[in-house]
C-alpha positions as protocol buffer text, in pm:
chain_id: "A"
residue {
  index: 1
  type: MET
  ca { x: -19930 y: -2789 z: 28970 }
}
residue {
  index: 2
  type: ARG
  ca { x: -20159 y: -2638 z: 29234 }
}
residue {
  index: 3
  type: ARG
  ca { x: -20136 y: -2258 z: 29251 }
}
residue {
  index: 4
  type: PRO
  ca { x: -20133 y: -2136 z: 29615 }
}
residue {
  index: 5
  type: PHE
  ca { x: -20393 y: -1892 z: 29743 }
}
residue {
  index: 6
  type: MET
  ca { x: -20145 y: -1690 z: 29947 }
}
residue {
  index: 7
  type: HIS
  ca { x: -19773 y: -1671 z: 29886 }
}
residue {
  index: 8
  type: THR
  ca { x: -19595 y: -1372 z: 30041 }
}
residue {
  index: 9
  type: PRO
  ca { x: -19401 y: -1436 z: 30362 }
}
residue {
  index: 10
  type: GLU
  ca { x: -19612 y: -1171 z: 30540 }
}
residue {
  index: 11
  type: GLN
  ca { x: -19941 y: -1335 z: 30440 }
}
residue {
  index: 12
  type: LEU
  ca { x: -19820 y: -1683 z: 30527 }
}
residue {
  index: 13
  type: ALA
  ca { x: -19692 y: -1572 z: 30869 }
}
residue {
  index: 14
  type: SER
  ca { x: -20019 y: -1394 z: 30949 }
}
residue {
  index: 15
  type: LEU
  ca { x: -20218 y: -1712 z: 30876 }
}
residue {
  index: 16
  type: ASP
  ca { x: -20004 y: -1953 z: 31080 }
}
residue {
  index: 17
  type: GLY
  ca { x: -20215 y: -2219 z: 31254 }
}
residue {
  index: 18
  type: GLN
  ca { x: -20529 y: -2136 z: 31056 }
}
residue {
  index: 19
  type: GLN
  ca { x: -20735 y: -2346 z: 30816 }
}
residue {
  index: 20
  type: TYR
  ca { x: -20984 y: -2241 z: 30549 }
}
residue {
  index: 21
  type: LEU
  ca { x: -21245 y: -2427 z: 30349 }
}
residue {
  index: 22
  type: VAL
  ca { x: -21250 y: -2264 z: 30007 }
}
residue {
  index: 23
  type: LEU
  ca { x: -21380 y: -2306 z: 29655 }
}
residue {
  index: 24
  type: ARG
  ca { x: -21144 y: -2243 z: 29363 }
}
residue {
  index: 25
  type: PRO
  ca { x: -21307 y: -2110 z: 29045 }
}
residue {
  index: 26
  type: ARG
  ca { x: -21132 y: -2232 z: 28733 }
}
residue {
  index: 27
  type: LEU
  ca { x: -21337 y: -2107 z: 28438 }
}
residue {
  index: 28
  type: ALA
  ca { x: -21540 y: -1790 z: 28369 }
}
residue {
  index: 29
  type: VAL
  ca { x: -21535 y: -1652 z: 28725 }
}
residue {
  index: 30
  type: ALA
  ca { x: -21161 y: -1720 z: 28745 }
}
residue {
  index: 31
  type: ASP
  ca { x: -21110 y: -1539 z: 28414 }
}
residue {
  index: 32
  type: LEU
  ca { x: -21290 y: -1231 z: 28547 }
}
residue {
  index: 33
  type: TYR
  ca { x: -21081 y: -1242 z: 28865 }
}
residue {
  index: 34
  type: THR
  ca { x: -20761 y: -1270 z: 28662 }
}
residue {
  index: 35
  type: ALA
  ca { x: -20860 y: -960 z: 28462 }
}
residue {
  index: 36
  type: GLU
  ca { x: -20991 y: -757 z: 28756 }
}
residue {
  index: 37
  type: GLN
  ca { x: -20697 y: -788 z: 28994 }
}
residue {
  index: 38
  type: PRO
  ca { x: -20431 y: -629 z: 28767 }
}
residue {
  index: 39
  type: ALA
  ca { x: -20674 y: -351 z: 28678 }
}
residue {
  index: 40
  type: ALA
  ca { x: -20721 y: -269 z: 29047 }
}
residue {
  index: 41
  type: LEU
  ca { x: -20345 y: -281 z: 29102 }
}
residue {
  index: 42
  type: GLU
  ca { x: -20294 y: -13 z: 28836 }
}
residue {
  index: 43
  type: VAL
  ca { x: -20443 y: 233 z: 29085 }
}
residue {
  index: 44
  type: ALA
  ca { x: -20222 y: 122 z: 29376 }
}
residue {
  index: 45
  type: GLU
  ca { x: -19989 y: -166 z: 29463 }
}
residue {
  index: 46
  type: LEU
  ca { x: -20174 y: -356 z: 29737 }
}
residue {
  index: 47
  type: PRO
  ca { x: -20165 y: -685 z: 29924 }
}
residue {
  index: 48
  type: ARG
  ca { x: -20383 y: -945 z: 29754 }
}
residue {
  index: 49
  type: PRO
  ca { x: -20457 y: -1314 z: 29726 }
}
residue {
  index: 50
  type: HIS
  ca { x: -20228 y: -1494 z: 29484 }
}
residue {
  index: 51
  type: THR
  ca { x: -20526 y: -1689 z: 29348 }
}
residue {
  index: 52
  type: GLY
  ca { x: -20899 y: -1620 z: 29355 }
}
residue {
  index: 53
  type: HIS
  ca { x: -21105 y: -1822 z: 29600 }
}
residue {
  index: 54
  type: VAL
  ca { x: -21440 y: -1827 z: 29778 }
}
residue {
  index: 55
  type: THR
  ca { x: -21402 y: -1880 z: 30152 }
}
residue {
  index: 56
  type: LEU
  ca { x: -21678 y: -2086 z: 30312 }
}
residue {
  index: 57
  type: ARG
  ca { x: -21523 y: -2100 z: 30661 }
}
residue {
  index: 58
  type: GLY
  ca { x: -21211 y: -2019 z: 30855 }
}
residue {
  index: 59
  type: PHE
  ca { x: -21080 y: -2220 z: 31150 }
}
residue {
  index: 60
  type: TYR
  ca { x: -20807 y: -2212 z: 31409 }
}
residue {
  index: 61
  type: GLU
  ca { x: -20734 y: -2576 z: 31484 }
}
residue {
  index: 62
  type: PRO
  ca { x: -20357 y: -2628 z: 31458 }
}
residue {
  index: 63
  type: THR
  ca { x: -20365 y: -2942 z: 31674 }
}
residue {
  index: 64
  type: ARG
  ca { x: -20685 y: -3101 z: 31539 }
}
residue {
  index: 65
  type: GLN
  ca { x: -20639 y: -3072 z: 31165 }
}
residue {
  index: 66
  type: GLU
  ca { x: -20719 y: -3437 z: 31090 }
}
residue {
  index: 67
  type: ASP
  ca { x: -21041 y: -3418 z: 31294 }
}
residue {
  index: 68
  type: LEU
  ca { x: -21139 y: -3105 z: 31104 }
}
residue {
  index: 69
  type: ALA
  ca { x: -21053 y: -3271 z: 30772 }
}
residue {
  index: 70
  type: SER
  ca { x: -21277 y: -3568 z: 30861 }
}
residue {
  index: 71
  type: LEU
  ca { x: -21571 y: -3336 z: 30924 }
}
residue {
  index: 72
  type: VAL
  ca { x: -21509 y: -3150 z: 30597 }
}
residue {
  index: 73
  type: ARG
  ca { x: -21484 y: -3479 z: 30404 }
}
residue {
  index: 74
  type: ALA
  ca { x: -21820 y: -3589 z: 30547 }
}
residue {
  index: 75
  type: TRP
  ca { x: -21976 y: -3255 z: 30447 }
}
residue {
  index: 76
  type: ALA
  ca { x: -21826 y: -3274 z: 30096 }
}
residue {
  index: 77
  type: ALA
  ca { x: -21951 y: -3630 z: 30039 }
}
residue {
  index: 78
  type: ALA
  ca { x: -22309 y: -3511 z: 30087 }
}
residue {
  index: 79
  type: GLN
  ca { x: -22260 y: -3183 z: 29900 }
}
residue {
  index: 80
  type: GLN
  ca { x: -22347 y: -3153 z: 29533 }
}
residue {
  index: 81
  type: PRO
  ca { x: -22134 y: -2938 z: 29298 }
}
residue {
  index: 82
  type: ILE
  ca { x: -22175 y: -2565 z: 29364 }
}
residue {
  index: 83
  type: GLU
  ca { x: -22277 y: -2300 z: 29112 }
}
residue {
  index: 84
  type: ILE
  ca { x: -22104 y: -1967 z: 29152 }
}
residue {
  index: 85
  type: ILE
  ca { x: -22208 y: -1652 z: 28964 }
}
residue {
  index: 86
  type: ALA
  ca { x: -22012 y: -1326 z: 28988 }
}
residue {
  index: 87
  type: GLU
  ca { x: -22277 y: -1053 z: 28986 }
}
residue {
  index: 88
  type: ALA
  ca { x: -22068 y: -744 z: 29061 }
}
residue {
  index: 89
  type: VAL
  ca { x: -21729 y: -595 z: 29134 }
}
residue {
  index: 90
  type: ASP
  ca { x: -21803 y: -454 z: 29477 }
}
residue {
  index: 91
  type: ALA
  ca { x: -21626 y: -352 z: 29797 }
}
residue {
  index: 92
  type: PHE
  ca { x: -21635 y: -395 z: 30170 }
}
residue {
  index: 93
  type: PRO
  ca { x: -21610 y: -36 z: 30302 }
}
residue {
  index: 94
  type: ALA
  ca { x: -21385 y: 102 z: 30574 }
}
residue {
  index: 95
  type: PRO
  ca { x: -21248 y: -27 z: 30801 }
}
residue {
  index: 96
  type: TRP
  ca { x: -21193 y: -337 z: 30580 }
}
residue {
  index: 97
  type: GLN
  ca { x: -21148 y: -168 z: 30240 }
}
residue {
  index: 98
  type: ILE
  ca { x: -21147 y: -487 z: 30032 }
}
residue {
  index: 99
  type: LEU
  ca { x: -21231 y: -492 z: 29663 }
}
residue {
  index: 100
  type: ILE
  ca { x: -21432 y: -807 z: 29589 }
}
residue {
  index: 101
  type: LEU
  ca { x: -21616 y: -1001 z: 29324 }
}
residue {
  index: 102
  type: ARG
  ca { x: -21958 y: -1035 z: 29486 }
}
residue {
  index: 103
  type: LEU
  ca { x: -22132 y: -1364 z: 29416 }
}
residue {
  index: 104
  type: ALA
  ca { x: -22501 y: -1431 z: 29367 }
}
residue {
  index: 105
  type: ARG
  ca { x: -22669 y: -1637 z: 29637 }
}
residue {
  index: 106
  type: THR
  ca { x: -22727 y: -1942 z: 29418 }
}
residue {
  index: 107
  type: PRO
  ca { x: -22930 y: -2225 z: 29573 }
}
residue {
  index: 108
  type: SER
  ca { x: -22632 y: -2462 z: 29575 }
}
residue {
  index: 109
  type: LEU
  ca { x: -22397 y: -2204 z: 29733 }
}
residue {
  index: 110
  type: VAL
  ca { x: -22650 y: -2114 z: 30002 }
}
residue {
  index: 111
  type: ALA
  ca { x: -22719 y: -2483 z: 30068 }
}
residue {
  index: 112
  type: ALA
  ca { x: -22347 y: -2556 z: 30097 }
}
residue {
  index: 113
  type: TYR
  ca { x: -22303 y: -2284 z: 30359 }
}
residue {
  index: 114
  type: ALA
  ca { x: -22619 y: -2388 z: 30546 }
}
residue {
  index: 115
  type: THR
  ca { x: -22535 y: -2759 z: 30563 }
}
residue {
  index: 116
  type: LEU
  ca { x: -22182 y: -2679 z: 30673 }
}
residue {
  index: 117
  type: THR
  ca { x: -22325 y: -2455 z: 30947 }
}
residue {
  index: 118
  type: GLU
  ca { x: -22548 y: -2738 z: 31068 }
}
residue {
  index: 119
  type: LEU
  ca { x: -22260 y: -2983 z: 31079 }
}
residue {
  index: 120
  type: LEU
  ca { x: -22031 y: -2737 z: 31259 }
}
residue {
  index: 121
  type: ALA
  ca { x: -22300 y: -2652 z: 31517 }
}
residue {
  index: 122
  type: ALA
  ca { x: -22256 y: -2998 z: 31665 }
}
residue {
  index: 123
  type: SER
  ca { x: -21878 y: -2954 z: 31692 }
}
residue {
  index: 124
  type: ASP
  ca { x: -21645 y: -2750 z: 31909 }
}
residue {
  index: 125
  type: PHE
  ca { x: -21409 y: -2644 z: 31630 }
}
residue {
  index: 126
  type: ARG
  ca { x: -21289 y: -2287 z: 31672 }
}
residue {
  index: 127
  type: ARG
  ca { x: -21423 y: -2087 z: 31377 }
}
residue {
  index: 128
  type: LEU
  ca { x: -21290 y: -1753 z: 31253 }
}
residue {
  index: 129
  type: GLY
  ca { x: -21503 y: -1465 z: 31131 }
}
residue {
  index: 130
  type: GLU
  ca { x: -21816 y: -1676 z: 31108 }
}
residue {
  index: 131
  type: LEU
  ca { x: -22143 y: -1499 z: 31030 }
}
residue {
  index: 132
  type: ASP
  ca { x: -22502 y: -1618 z: 31001 }
}
residue {
  index: 133
  type: LEU
  ca { x: -22605 y: -1715 z: 30650 }
}
residue {
  index: 134
  type: ASP
  ca { x: -22827 y: -1407 z: 30614 }
}
residue {
  index: 135
  type: ASP
  ca { x: -22532 y: -1182 z: 30699 }
}
residue {
  index: 136
  type: TRP
  ca { x: -22268 y: -1354 z: 30484 }
}
residue {
  index: 137
  type: THR
  ca { x: -22161 y: -1198 z: 30153 }
}
residue {
  index: 138
  type: PHE
  ca { x: -22027 y: -1467 z: 29921 }
}
residue {
  index: 139
  type: HIS
  ca { x: -21725 y: -1322 z: 29744 }
}
residue {
  index: 140
  type: LEU
  ca { x: -21371 y: -1346 z: 29614 }
}
residue {
  index: 141
  type: SER
  ca { x: -21132 y: -1086 z: 29760 }
}
residue {
  index: 142
  type: VAL
  ca { x: -20947 y: -904 z: 29481 }
}
residue {
  index: 143
  type: VAL
  ca { x: -20722 y: -661 z: 29672 }
}
residue {
  index: 144
  type: TYR
  ca { x: -20685 y: -556 z: 30034 }
}
residue {
  index: 145
  type: GLY
  ca { x: -20690 y: -177 z: 30068 }
}
residue {
  index: 146
  type: LYS
  ca { x: -20693 y: -138 z: 30445 }
}
residue {
  index: 147
  type: THR
  ca { x: -20361 y: 49 z: 30441 }
}
residue {
  index: 148
  type: LEU
  ca { x: -20490 y: 316 z: 30202 }
}
residue {
  index: 149
  type: THR
  ca { x: -20609 y: 660 z: 30304 }
}
residue {
  index: 150
  type: GLY
  ca { x: -20978 y: 723 z: 30266 }
}
residue {
  index: 151
  type: GLU
  ca { x: -20922 y: 926 z: 29952 }
}
residue {
  index: 152
  type: ALA
  ca { x: -20701 y: 664 z: 29785 }
}
residue {
  index: 153
  type: TRP
  ca { x: -20951 y: 391 z: 29872 }
}
residue {
  index: 154
  type: ASN
  ca { x: -21236 y: 598 z: 29728 }
}
residue {
  index: 155
  type: ASP
  ca { x: -21039 y: 629 z: 29403 }
}
residue {
  index: 156
  type: ILE
  ca { x: -21014 y: 251 z: 29368 }
}
residue {
  index: 157
  type: GLU
  ca { x: -21370 y: 190 z: 29477 }
}
residue {
  index: 158
  type: SER
  ca { x: -21519 y: 443 z: 29237 }
}
residue {
  index: 159
  type: ALA
  ca { x: -21299 y: 329 z: 28947 }
}
residue {
  index: 160
  type: ARG
  ca { x: -21362 y: -45 z: 28984 }
}
residue {
  index: 161
  type: THR
  ca { x: -21704 y: -120 z: 29138 }
}
residue {
  index: 162
  type: ARG
  ca { x: -21991 y: -200 z: 28904 }
}
residue {
  index: 163
  type: ASP
  ca { x: -22267 y: -449 z: 28838 }
}
residue {
  index: 164
  type: LEU
  ca { x: -22178 y: -703 z: 28572 }
}
residue {
  index: 165
  type: VAL
  ca { x: -22396 y: -692 z: 28262 }
}
residue {
  index: 166
  type: GLU
  ca { x: -22317 y: -1052 z: 28172 }
}
residue {
  index: 167
  type: PRO
  ca { x: -22238 y: -1225 z: 28502 }
}
residue {
  index: 168
  type: PRO
  ca { x: -21991 y: -1510 z: 28454 }
}
residue {
  index: 169
  type: HIS
  ca { x: -22081 y: -1840 z: 28613 }
}
residue {
  index: 170
  type: GLU
  ca { x: -21937 y: -2185 z: 28659 }
}
residue {
  index: 171
  type: ILE
  ca { x: -21986 y: -2506 z: 28853 }
}
residue {
  index: 172
  type: VAL
  ca { x: -21727 y: -2592 z: 29118 }
}
residue {
  index: 173
  type: LEU
  ca { x: -21672 y: -2966 z: 29160 }
}
residue {
  index: 174
  type: ASP
  ca { x: -21442 y: -2971 z: 29462 }
}
residue {
  index: 175
  type: ALA
  ca { x: -21345 y: -2782 z: 29775 }
}
residue {
  index: 176
  type: GLU
  ca { x: -21002 y: -2727 z: 29926 }
}
residue {
  index: 177
  type: LEU
  ca { x: -20919 y: -2746 z: 30293 }
}
residue {
  index: 178
  type: VAL
  ca { x: -20620 y: -2515 z: 30316 }
}
residue {
  index: 179
  type: SER
  ca { x: -20392 y: -2495 z: 30618 }
}
residue {
  index: 180
  type: TYR
  ca { x: -20101 y: -2271 z: 30709 }
}
residue {
  index: 181
  type: SER
  ca { x: -19805 y: -2366 z: 30923 }
}
residue {
  index: 182
  type: HIS
  ca { x: -19442 y: -2258 z: 30949 }
}
residue {
  index: 183
  type: GLY
  ca { x: -19465 y: -2022 z: 30651 }
}
residue {
  index: 184
  type: GLU
  ca { x: -19619 y: -2275 z: 30414 }
}
residue {
  index: 185
  type: GLU
  ca { x: -19961 y: -2335 z: 30261 }
}
residue {
  index: 186
  type: HIS
  ca { x: -20092 y: -2692 z: 30244 }
}
residue {
  index: 187
  type: ALA
  ca { x: -20418 y: -2810 z: 30087 }
}
residue {
  index: 188
  type: GLU
  ca { x: -20633 y: -3116 z: 30055 }
}
residue {
  index: 189
  type: ILE
  ca { x: -20857 y: -3114 z: 29749 }
}
residue {
  index: 190
  type: ILE
  ca { x: -21189 y: -3282 z: 29831 }
}
residue {
  index: 191
  type: ARG
  ca { x: -21432 y: -3380 z: 29556 }
}
residue {
  index: 192
  type: LEU
  ca { x: -21794 y: -3279 z: 29616 }
}
residue {
  index: 193
  type: GLY
  ca { x: -22066 y: -3543 z: 29611 }
}
residue {
  index: 194
  type: THR
  ca { x: -21848 y: -3852 z: 29626 }
}
């Protein structure tokens, strides 16, 4: 059974009408994520993703989901499997205050983002939080600490952030186009390179 990325009523309501193209690690990177999240939560109970994922793009297209899915399927058909390597437990500082697993900029991950950017440039899909490739930090969000005071956030950041001596890596074979509507998460799993 597919494990959802978000699951609390608050998270689901805040994402209503949105879509995300994500990668789901399942092996070594997922194992690190599974170990890191509870360790961060020992410091403070915080909102968090239910399942680790790498977001490639966010969209707001509640009325054109099938058109968006067609574009993503075309991208995925030309996209080879993607190598992800977790190189550090890191953080986005205030005002975001998000503990992350920072990913290395592997050639296949960079190429996936770049080819998706090229394809989207010819469309009018409304994109959320999009940055240029040079400015994008590939990552998995571990916990969201925006509600913490500066001091409490510094405690988590100093306790958890570090470079990884033996960076875990894996190859991701599919992407998921995730959509949120009426308090529910829906996903289409799309094989890469087929």
